[in-house]
GROMACS .gro file of C-alpha atoms in nm:
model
  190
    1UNK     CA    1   0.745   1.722  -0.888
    2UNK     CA    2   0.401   1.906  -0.818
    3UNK     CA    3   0.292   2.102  -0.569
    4UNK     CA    4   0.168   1.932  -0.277
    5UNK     CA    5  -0.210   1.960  -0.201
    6UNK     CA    6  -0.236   2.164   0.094
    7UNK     CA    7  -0.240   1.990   0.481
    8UNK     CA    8  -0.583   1.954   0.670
    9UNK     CA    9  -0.375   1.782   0.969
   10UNK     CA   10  -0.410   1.879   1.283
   11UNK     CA   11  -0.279   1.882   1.647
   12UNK     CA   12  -0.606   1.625   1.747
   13UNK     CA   13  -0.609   1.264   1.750
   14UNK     CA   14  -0.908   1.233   1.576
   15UNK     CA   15  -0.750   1.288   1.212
   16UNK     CA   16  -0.956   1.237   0.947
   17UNK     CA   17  -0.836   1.039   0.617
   18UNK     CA   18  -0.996   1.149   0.324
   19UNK     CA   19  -0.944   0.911  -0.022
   20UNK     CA   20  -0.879   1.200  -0.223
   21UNK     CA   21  -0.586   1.382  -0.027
   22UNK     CA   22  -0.448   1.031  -0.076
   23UNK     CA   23  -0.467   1.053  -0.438
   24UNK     CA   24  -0.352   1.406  -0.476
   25UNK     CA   25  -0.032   1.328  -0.238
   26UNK     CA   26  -0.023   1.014  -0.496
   27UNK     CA   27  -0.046   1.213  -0.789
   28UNK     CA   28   0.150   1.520  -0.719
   29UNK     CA   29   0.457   1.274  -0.592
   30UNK     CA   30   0.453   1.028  -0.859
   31UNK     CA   31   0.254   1.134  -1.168
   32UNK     CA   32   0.523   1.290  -1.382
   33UNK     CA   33   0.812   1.072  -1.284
   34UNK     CA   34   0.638   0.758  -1.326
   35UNK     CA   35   0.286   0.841  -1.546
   36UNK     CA   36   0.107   0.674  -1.270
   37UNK     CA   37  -0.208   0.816  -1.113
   38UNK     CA   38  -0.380   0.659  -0.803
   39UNK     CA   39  -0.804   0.595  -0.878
   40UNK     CA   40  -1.093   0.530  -0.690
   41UNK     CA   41  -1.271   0.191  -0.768
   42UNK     CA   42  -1.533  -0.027  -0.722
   43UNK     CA   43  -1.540  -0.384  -0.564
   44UNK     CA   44  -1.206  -0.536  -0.616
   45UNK     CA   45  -0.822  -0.311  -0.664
   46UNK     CA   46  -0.638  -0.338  -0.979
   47UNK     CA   47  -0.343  -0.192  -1.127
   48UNK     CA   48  -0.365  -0.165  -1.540
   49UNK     CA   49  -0.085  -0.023  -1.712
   50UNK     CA   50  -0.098   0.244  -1.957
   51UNK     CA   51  -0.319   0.159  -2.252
   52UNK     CA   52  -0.491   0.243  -2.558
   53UNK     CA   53  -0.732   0.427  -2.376
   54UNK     CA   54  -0.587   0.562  -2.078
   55UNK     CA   55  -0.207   0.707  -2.119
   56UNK     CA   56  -0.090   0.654  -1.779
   57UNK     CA   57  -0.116   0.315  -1.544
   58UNK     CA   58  -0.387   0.307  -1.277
   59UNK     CA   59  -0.339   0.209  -0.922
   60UNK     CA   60  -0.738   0.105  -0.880
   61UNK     CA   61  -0.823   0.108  -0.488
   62UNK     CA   62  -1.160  -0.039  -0.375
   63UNK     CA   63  -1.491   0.100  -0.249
   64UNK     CA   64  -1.317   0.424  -0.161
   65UNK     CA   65  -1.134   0.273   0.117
   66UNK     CA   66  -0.801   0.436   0.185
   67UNK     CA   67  -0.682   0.160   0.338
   68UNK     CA   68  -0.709  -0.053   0.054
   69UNK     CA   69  -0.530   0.227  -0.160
   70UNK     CA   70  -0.226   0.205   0.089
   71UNK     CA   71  -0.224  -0.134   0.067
   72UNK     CA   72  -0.232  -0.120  -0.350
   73UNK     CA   73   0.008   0.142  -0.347
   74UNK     CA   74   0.253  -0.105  -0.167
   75UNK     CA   75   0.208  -0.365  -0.448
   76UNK     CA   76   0.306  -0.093  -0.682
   77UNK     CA   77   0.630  -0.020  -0.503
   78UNK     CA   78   0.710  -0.367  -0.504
   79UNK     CA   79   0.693  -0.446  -0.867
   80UNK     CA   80   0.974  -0.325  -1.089
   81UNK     CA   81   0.961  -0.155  -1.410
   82UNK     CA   82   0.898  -0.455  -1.627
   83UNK     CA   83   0.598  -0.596  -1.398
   84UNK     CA   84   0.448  -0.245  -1.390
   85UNK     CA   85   0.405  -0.297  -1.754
   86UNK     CA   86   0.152  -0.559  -1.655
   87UNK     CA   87  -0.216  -0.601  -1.540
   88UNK     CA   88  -0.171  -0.677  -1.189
   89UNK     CA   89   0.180  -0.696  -1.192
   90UNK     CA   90   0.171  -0.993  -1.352
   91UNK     CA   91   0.148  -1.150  -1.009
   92UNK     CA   92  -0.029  -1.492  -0.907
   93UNK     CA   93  -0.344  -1.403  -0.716
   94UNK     CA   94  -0.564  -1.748  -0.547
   95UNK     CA   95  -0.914  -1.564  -0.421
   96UNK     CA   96  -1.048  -1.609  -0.063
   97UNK     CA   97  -1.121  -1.960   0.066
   98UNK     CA   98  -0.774  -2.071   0.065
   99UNK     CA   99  -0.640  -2.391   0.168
  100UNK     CA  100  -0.352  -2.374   0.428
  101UNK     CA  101  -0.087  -2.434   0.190
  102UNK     CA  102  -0.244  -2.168  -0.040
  103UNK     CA  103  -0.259  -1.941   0.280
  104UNK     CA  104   0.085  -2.030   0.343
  105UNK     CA  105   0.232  -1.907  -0.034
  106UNK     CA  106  -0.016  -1.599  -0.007
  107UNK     CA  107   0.117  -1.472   0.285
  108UNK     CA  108   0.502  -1.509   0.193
  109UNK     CA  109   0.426  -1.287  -0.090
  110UNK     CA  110   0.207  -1.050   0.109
  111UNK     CA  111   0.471  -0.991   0.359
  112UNK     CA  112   0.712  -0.744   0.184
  113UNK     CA  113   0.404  -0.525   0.043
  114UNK     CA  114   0.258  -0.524   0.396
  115UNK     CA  115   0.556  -0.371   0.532
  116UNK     CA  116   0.569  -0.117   0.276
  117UNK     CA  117   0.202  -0.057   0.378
  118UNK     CA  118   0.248  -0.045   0.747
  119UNK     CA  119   0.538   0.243   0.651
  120UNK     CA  120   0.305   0.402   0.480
  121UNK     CA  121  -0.007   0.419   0.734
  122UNK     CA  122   0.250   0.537   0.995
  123UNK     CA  123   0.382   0.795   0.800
  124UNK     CA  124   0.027   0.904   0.733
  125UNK     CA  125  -0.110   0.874   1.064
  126UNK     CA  126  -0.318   0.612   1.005
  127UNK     CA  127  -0.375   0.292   1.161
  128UNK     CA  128  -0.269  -0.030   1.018
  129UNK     CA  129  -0.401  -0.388   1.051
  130UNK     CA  130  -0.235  -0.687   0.816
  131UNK     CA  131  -0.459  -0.870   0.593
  132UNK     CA  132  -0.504  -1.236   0.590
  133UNK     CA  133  -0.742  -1.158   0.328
  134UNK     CA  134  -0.877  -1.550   0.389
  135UNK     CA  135  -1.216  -1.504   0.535
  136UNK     CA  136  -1.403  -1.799   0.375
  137UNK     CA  137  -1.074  -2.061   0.413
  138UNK     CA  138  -1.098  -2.393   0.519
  139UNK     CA  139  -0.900  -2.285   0.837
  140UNK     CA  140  -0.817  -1.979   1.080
  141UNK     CA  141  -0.497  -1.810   1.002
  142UNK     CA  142  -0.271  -1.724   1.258
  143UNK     CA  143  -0.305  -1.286   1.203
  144UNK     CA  144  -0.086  -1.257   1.546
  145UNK     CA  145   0.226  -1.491   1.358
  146UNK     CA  146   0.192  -1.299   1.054
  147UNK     CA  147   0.210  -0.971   1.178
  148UNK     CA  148   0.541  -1.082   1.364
  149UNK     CA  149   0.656  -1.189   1.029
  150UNK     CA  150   0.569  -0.835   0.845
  151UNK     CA  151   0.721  -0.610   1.174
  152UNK     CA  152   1.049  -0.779   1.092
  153UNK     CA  153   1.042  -0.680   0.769
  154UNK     CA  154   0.970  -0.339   0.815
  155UNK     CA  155   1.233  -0.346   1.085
  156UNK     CA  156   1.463  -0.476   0.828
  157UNK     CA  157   1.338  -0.209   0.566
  158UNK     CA  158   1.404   0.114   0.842
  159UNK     CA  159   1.741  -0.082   0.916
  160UNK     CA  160   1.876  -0.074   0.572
  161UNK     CA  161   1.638   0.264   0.473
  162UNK     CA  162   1.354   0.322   0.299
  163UNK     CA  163   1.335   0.203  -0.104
  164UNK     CA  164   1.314   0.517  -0.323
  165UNK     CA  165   0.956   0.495  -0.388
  166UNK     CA  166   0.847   0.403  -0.046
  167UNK     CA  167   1.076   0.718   0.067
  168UNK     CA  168   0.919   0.943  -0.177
  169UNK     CA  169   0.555   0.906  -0.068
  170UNK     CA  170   0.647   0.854   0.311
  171UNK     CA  171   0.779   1.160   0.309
  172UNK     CA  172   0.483   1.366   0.149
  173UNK     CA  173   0.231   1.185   0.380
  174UNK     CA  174   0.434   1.294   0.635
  175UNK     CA  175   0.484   1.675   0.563
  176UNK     CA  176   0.094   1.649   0.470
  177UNK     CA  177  -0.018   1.514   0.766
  178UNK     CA  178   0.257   1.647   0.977
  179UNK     CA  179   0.354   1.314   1.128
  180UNK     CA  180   0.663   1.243   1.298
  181UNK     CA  181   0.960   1.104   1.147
  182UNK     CA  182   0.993   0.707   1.139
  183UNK     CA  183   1.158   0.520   1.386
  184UNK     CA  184   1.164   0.159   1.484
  185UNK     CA  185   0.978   0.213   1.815
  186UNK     CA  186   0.662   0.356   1.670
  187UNK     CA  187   0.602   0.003   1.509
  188UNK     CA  188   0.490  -0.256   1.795
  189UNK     CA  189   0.292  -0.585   1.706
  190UNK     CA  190  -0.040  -0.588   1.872
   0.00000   0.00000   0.00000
C-alpha cells in the first residue's frame, strides 16, 4: 500500500472536501491491490474496466462532485471480481422518469451501495443524503421510507463489520480526515 496523501483536516466544523484528496486516499488504498484508480468525469459516472487503452479500471465520478464519487465508489465495493470485469458492473440501469414499479426495483438495488456510501461519508466527515435519483418520475418517492430502509442496512453492515473493501477505505478517510471511529449512534435517519 502507498503512502497516504497528507491530512488537511482540522479541529473546525467547516471541513472542506476536496475531489482530489478523495482520489489520492482512493488511489494510494486501492491502486496496487486492485489496478483501480478513482477519475474525475463529466456528466454521468461510469466504471470501465481495464482496456486496450487504459491498463487499470476507472471508477468515473461526475462533474467533480465528491459526493457522486462516494456514491460510485460504493457500487465498486459491491460488485465482485467477475462484475468488475465489466462496464458498469454489468448492472441493469432504467434512467430518471421511472415508473413506481421501476422506482421500486431501483431502489432495492440501491440500498446495499447506499449503505456502503453513508459508511463512507461518515468516515470522511461528510454529509450524506440517499438518492432517489427519480426527479422526472411519474410519482414522488417516499426519500424518508428509503432512508429507513438503507440505515438498517448499514446497521446490519456495523453489526456483522465492515466488508474488506469498505474497511480499507473507511479507515484511510478516517486517519485522513481524523474522524472518529464508527459506531451505530452516529447514523440517525433525518
Amino acid at each position: 500500500m502507498r503512502e497516504f496523501p497528507p491530512s488537511r483536516a482540522s479541529n473546525t466544523i467547516d471541513m472542506t472536501h476536496q475531489y482530489q484528496d478523495l482520489i489520492n486516499i482512493f488511489d494510494a488504498t486501492f491502486y496496487d491491490t486492485f489496478n483501480t484508480r478513482l477519475e474525475l468525469g463529466g456528466d454521468e459516472p461510469i466504471y470501465l474496466p481495464a482496456d486496450e487503452e487504459h491498463a487499470h479500471h476507472r471508477i468515473i465520478f461526475a462533474r467533480g462532485f465528491y459526493a457522486s464519487a462516494l456514491h460510485e465508489i460504493a457500487h465498486w465495493c459491491v460488485a465482485g471480481p467477475q462484475r468488475r470485469l465489466q462496464e458498469d458492473f454489468g448492472y441493469w440501469y432504467e434512467p430518471d422518469g421511472r415508473s413506481e414499479q421501476v422506482q421500486a426495483e431501483f431502489e432495492k438495488v440501491e440500498i446495499r451501495p447506499q449503505a456502503y456510501e453513508w459508511i463512507l461519508a461518515k468516515s470522511a466527515g461528510f454529509p450524506f443524503n440517499v438518492s432517489c435519483d427519480n426527479l422526472h418520475g411519474e410519482f414522488e418517492p417516499d426519500r424518508i421510507a428509503f432512508m429507513g430502509k438503507v440505515h438498517k442496512e448499514v446497521m446490519r453492515i456495523l453489526e456483522g463489520g465492515l466488508p474488506p473493501r469498505v474497511a480499507m477505505l473507511s479507515e484511510a478517510l478516517r486517519k485522513f480526515y481524523n474522524t472518529a471511529e464508527l459506531a451505530p449512534e452516529q447514523f440517525v435517519v433525518s
